[in-house]
PDB file of C-alpha atoms in Angstrom:
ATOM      1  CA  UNK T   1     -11.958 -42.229 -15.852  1.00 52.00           C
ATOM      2  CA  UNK T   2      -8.457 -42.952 -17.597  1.00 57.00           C
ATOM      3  CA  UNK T   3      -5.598 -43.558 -15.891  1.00 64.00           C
ATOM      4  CA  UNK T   4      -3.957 -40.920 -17.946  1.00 72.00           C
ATOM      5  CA  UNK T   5      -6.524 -37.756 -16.438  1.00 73.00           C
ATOM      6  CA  UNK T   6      -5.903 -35.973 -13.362  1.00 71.00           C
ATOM      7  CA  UNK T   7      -8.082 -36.618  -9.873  1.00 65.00           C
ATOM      8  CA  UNK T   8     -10.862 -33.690  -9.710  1.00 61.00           C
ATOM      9  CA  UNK T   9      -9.715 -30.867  -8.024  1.00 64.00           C
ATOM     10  CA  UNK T  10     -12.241 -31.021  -4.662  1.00 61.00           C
ATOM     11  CA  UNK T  11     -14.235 -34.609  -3.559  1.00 58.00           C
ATOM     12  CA  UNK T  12     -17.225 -34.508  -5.322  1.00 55.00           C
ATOM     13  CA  UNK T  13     -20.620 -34.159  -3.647  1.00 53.00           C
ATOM     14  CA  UNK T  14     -21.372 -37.286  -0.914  1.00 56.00           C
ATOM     15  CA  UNK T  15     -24.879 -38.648  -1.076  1.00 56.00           C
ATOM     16  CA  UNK T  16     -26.849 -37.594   2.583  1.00 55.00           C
ATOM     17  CA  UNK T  17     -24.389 -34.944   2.974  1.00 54.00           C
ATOM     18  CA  UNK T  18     -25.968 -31.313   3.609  1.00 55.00           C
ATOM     19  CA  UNK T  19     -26.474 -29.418   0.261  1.00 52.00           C
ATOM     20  CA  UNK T  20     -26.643 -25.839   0.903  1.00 55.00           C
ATOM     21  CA  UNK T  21     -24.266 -23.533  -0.487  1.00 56.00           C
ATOM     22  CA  UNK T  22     -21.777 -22.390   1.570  1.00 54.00           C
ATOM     23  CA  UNK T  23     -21.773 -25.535   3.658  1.00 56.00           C
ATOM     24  CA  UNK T  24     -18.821 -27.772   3.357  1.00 54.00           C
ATOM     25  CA  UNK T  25     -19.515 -30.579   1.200  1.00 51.00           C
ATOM     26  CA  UNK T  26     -22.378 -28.628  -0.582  1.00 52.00           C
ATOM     27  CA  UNK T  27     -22.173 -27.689  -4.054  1.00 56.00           C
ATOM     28  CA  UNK T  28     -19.287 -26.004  -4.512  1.00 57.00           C
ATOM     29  CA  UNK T  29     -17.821 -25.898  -1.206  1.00 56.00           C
ATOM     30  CA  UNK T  30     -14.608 -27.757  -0.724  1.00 58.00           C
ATOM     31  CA  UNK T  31     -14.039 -30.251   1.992  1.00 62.00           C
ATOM     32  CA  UNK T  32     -12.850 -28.074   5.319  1.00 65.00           C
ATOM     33  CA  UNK T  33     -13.719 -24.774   4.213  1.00 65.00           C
ATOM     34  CA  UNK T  34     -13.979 -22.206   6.653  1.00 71.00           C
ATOM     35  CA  UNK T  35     -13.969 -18.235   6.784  1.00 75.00           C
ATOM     36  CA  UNK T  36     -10.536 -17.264   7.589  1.00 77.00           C
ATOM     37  CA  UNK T  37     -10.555 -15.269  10.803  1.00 76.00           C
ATOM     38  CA  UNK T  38      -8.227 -11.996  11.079  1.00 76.00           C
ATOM     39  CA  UNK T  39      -5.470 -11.996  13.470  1.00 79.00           C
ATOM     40  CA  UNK T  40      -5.357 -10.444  16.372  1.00 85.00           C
ATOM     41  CA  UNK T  41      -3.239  -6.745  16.877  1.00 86.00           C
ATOM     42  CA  UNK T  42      -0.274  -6.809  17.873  1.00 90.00           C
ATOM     43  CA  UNK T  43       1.937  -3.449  19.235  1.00 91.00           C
ATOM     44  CA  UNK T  44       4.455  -4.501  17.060  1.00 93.00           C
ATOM     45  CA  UNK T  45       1.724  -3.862  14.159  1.00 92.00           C
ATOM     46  CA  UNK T  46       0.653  -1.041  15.520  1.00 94.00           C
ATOM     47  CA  UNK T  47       4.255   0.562  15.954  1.00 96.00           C
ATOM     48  CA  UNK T  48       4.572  -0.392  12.279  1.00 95.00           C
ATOM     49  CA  UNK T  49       1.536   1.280  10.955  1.00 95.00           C
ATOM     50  CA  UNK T  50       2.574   4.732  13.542  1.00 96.00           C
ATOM     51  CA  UNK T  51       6.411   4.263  11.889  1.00 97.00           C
ATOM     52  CA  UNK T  52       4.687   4.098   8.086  1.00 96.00           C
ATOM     53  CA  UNK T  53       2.195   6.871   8.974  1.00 97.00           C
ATOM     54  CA  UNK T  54       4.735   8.826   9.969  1.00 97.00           C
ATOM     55  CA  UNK T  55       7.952   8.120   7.196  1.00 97.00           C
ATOM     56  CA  UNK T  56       4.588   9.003   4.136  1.00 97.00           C
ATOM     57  CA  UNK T  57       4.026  12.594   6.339  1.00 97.00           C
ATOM     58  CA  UNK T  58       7.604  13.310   6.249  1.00 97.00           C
ATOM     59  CA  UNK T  59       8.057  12.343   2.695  1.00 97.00           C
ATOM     60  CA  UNK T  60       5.252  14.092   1.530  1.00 97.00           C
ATOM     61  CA  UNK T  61       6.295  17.255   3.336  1.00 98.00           C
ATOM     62  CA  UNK T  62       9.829  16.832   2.190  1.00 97.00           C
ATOM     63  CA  UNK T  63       8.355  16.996  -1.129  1.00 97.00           C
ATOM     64  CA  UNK T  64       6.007  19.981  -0.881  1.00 97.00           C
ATOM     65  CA  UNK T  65       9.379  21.619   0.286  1.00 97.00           C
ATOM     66  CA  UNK T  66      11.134  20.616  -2.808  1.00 97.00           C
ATOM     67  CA  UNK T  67       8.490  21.859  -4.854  1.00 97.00           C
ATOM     68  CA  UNK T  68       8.020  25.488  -3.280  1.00 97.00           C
ATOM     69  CA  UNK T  69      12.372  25.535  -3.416  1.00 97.00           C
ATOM     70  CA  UNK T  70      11.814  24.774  -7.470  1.00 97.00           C
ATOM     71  CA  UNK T  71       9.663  27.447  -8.006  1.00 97.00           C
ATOM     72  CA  UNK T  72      12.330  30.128  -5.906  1.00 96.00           C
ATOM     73  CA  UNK T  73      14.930  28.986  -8.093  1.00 95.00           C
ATOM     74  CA  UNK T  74      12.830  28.995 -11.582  1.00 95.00           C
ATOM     75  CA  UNK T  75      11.825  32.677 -10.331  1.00 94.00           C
ATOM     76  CA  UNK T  76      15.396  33.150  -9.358  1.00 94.00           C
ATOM     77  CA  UNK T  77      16.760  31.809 -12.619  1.00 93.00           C
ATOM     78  CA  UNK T  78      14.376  34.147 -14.562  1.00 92.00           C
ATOM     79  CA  UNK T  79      15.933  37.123 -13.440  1.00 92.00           C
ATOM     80  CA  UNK T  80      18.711  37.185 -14.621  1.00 88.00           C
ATOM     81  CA  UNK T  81      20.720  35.314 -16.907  1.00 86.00           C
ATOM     82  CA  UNK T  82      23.843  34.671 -15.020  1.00 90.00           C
ATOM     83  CA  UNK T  83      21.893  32.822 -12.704  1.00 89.00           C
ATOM     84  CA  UNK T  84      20.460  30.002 -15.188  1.00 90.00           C
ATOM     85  CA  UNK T  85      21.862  27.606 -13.424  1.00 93.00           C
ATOM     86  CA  UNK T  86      18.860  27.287 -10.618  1.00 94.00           C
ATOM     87  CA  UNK T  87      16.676  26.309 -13.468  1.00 94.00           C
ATOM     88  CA  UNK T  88      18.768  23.264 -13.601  1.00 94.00           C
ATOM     89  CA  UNK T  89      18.603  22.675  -9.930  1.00 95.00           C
ATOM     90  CA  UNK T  90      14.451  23.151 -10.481  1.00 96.00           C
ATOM     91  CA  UNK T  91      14.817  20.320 -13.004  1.00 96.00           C
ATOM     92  CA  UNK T  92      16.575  18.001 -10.762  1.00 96.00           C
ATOM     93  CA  UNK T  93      14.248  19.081  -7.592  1.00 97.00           C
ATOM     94  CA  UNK T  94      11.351  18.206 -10.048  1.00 97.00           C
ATOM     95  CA  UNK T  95      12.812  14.798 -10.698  1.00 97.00           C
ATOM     96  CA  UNK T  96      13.405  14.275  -7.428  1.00 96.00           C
ATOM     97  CA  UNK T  97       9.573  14.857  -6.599  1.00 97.00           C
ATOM     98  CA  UNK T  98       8.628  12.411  -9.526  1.00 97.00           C
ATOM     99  CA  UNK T  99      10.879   9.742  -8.133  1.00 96.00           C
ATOM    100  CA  UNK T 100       9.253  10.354  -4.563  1.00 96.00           C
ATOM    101  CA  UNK T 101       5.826   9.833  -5.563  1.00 97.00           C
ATOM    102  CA  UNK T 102       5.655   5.893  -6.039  1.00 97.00           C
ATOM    103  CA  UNK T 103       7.849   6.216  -2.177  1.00 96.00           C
ATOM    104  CA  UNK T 104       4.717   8.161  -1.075  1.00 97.00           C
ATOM    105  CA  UNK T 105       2.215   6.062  -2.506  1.00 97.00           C
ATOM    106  CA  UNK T 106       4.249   2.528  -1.170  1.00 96.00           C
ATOM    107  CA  UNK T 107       4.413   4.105   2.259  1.00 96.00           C
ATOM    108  CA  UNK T 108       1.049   6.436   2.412  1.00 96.00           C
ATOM    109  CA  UNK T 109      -1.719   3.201   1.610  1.00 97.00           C
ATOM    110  CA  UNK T 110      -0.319   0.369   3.576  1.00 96.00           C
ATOM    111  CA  UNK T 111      -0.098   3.058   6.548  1.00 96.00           C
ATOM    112  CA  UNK T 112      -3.878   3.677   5.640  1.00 96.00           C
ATOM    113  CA  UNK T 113      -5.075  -0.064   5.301  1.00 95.00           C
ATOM    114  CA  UNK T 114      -3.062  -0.688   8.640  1.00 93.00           C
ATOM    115  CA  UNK T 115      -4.514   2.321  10.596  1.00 94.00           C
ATOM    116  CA  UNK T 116      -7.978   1.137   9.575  1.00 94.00           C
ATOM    117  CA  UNK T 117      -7.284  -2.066  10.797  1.00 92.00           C
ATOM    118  CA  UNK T 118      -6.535  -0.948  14.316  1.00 92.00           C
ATOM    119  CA  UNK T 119      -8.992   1.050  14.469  1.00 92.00           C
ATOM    120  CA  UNK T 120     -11.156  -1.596  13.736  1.00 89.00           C
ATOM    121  CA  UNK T 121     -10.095  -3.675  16.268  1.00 87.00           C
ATOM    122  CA  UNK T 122      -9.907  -1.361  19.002  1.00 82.00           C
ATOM    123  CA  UNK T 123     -13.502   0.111  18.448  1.00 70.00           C
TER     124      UNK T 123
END
């Protein structure tokens, strides 16, 4: 080796060392690998995932309300003409819901991946 090339990236294999794989200092393995273990669950993560659970169910229903309020005011806008102006308010409701949906989503599958996680632990 040059002095101008970088070390390898791992020690290489050690003669009379155990060469399975998956066994540290086997093919492959780096030196002091082991399986990470998951934390523990705390209440504190658990009051997190019931606060995130909770903030994606209000959102989404806040949103089903919006949508059910755009379609009164496009049917209330349709009626007559001097009331056009709820068809703008249906536009901005409808913008409103598109803006929500990447909240709903960033709220809604953390809250999921958390819940599972207690569960996990406590069963």
């Amino acid at each position: 080796m040059s002095a101008q090339q970088p070390p390898p990236p791992h020690r290489p294999h050690t003669p009379g060392a155990p060469a399975g794989p998956g066994v540290p200092g086997g093919p492959g393995v780096p030196w002091g690998f082991a399986q990470p273990q998951p934390r523990e669950v705390t209440a504190g993560y658990r009051r997190q995932a019931a606060i995130l659970t909770w903030s994606a169910i209000v959102v989404g229903a806040l949103m089903a309300v919006a949508l059910v309020v755009s379609v009164v005011f496009l049917v209330r806008a349709d009626q007559d003409t001097r009331n056009a102006a709820y068809g703008y308010l249906a536009l901005v409701l409808w913008v409103g819901i598109a803006a929500g949906i990447p909240v709903l989503l960033a709220l809604a599958i953390p809250a999921a991946r958390m819940r599972r996680r207690v569960r996990e632990q406590q069963g």
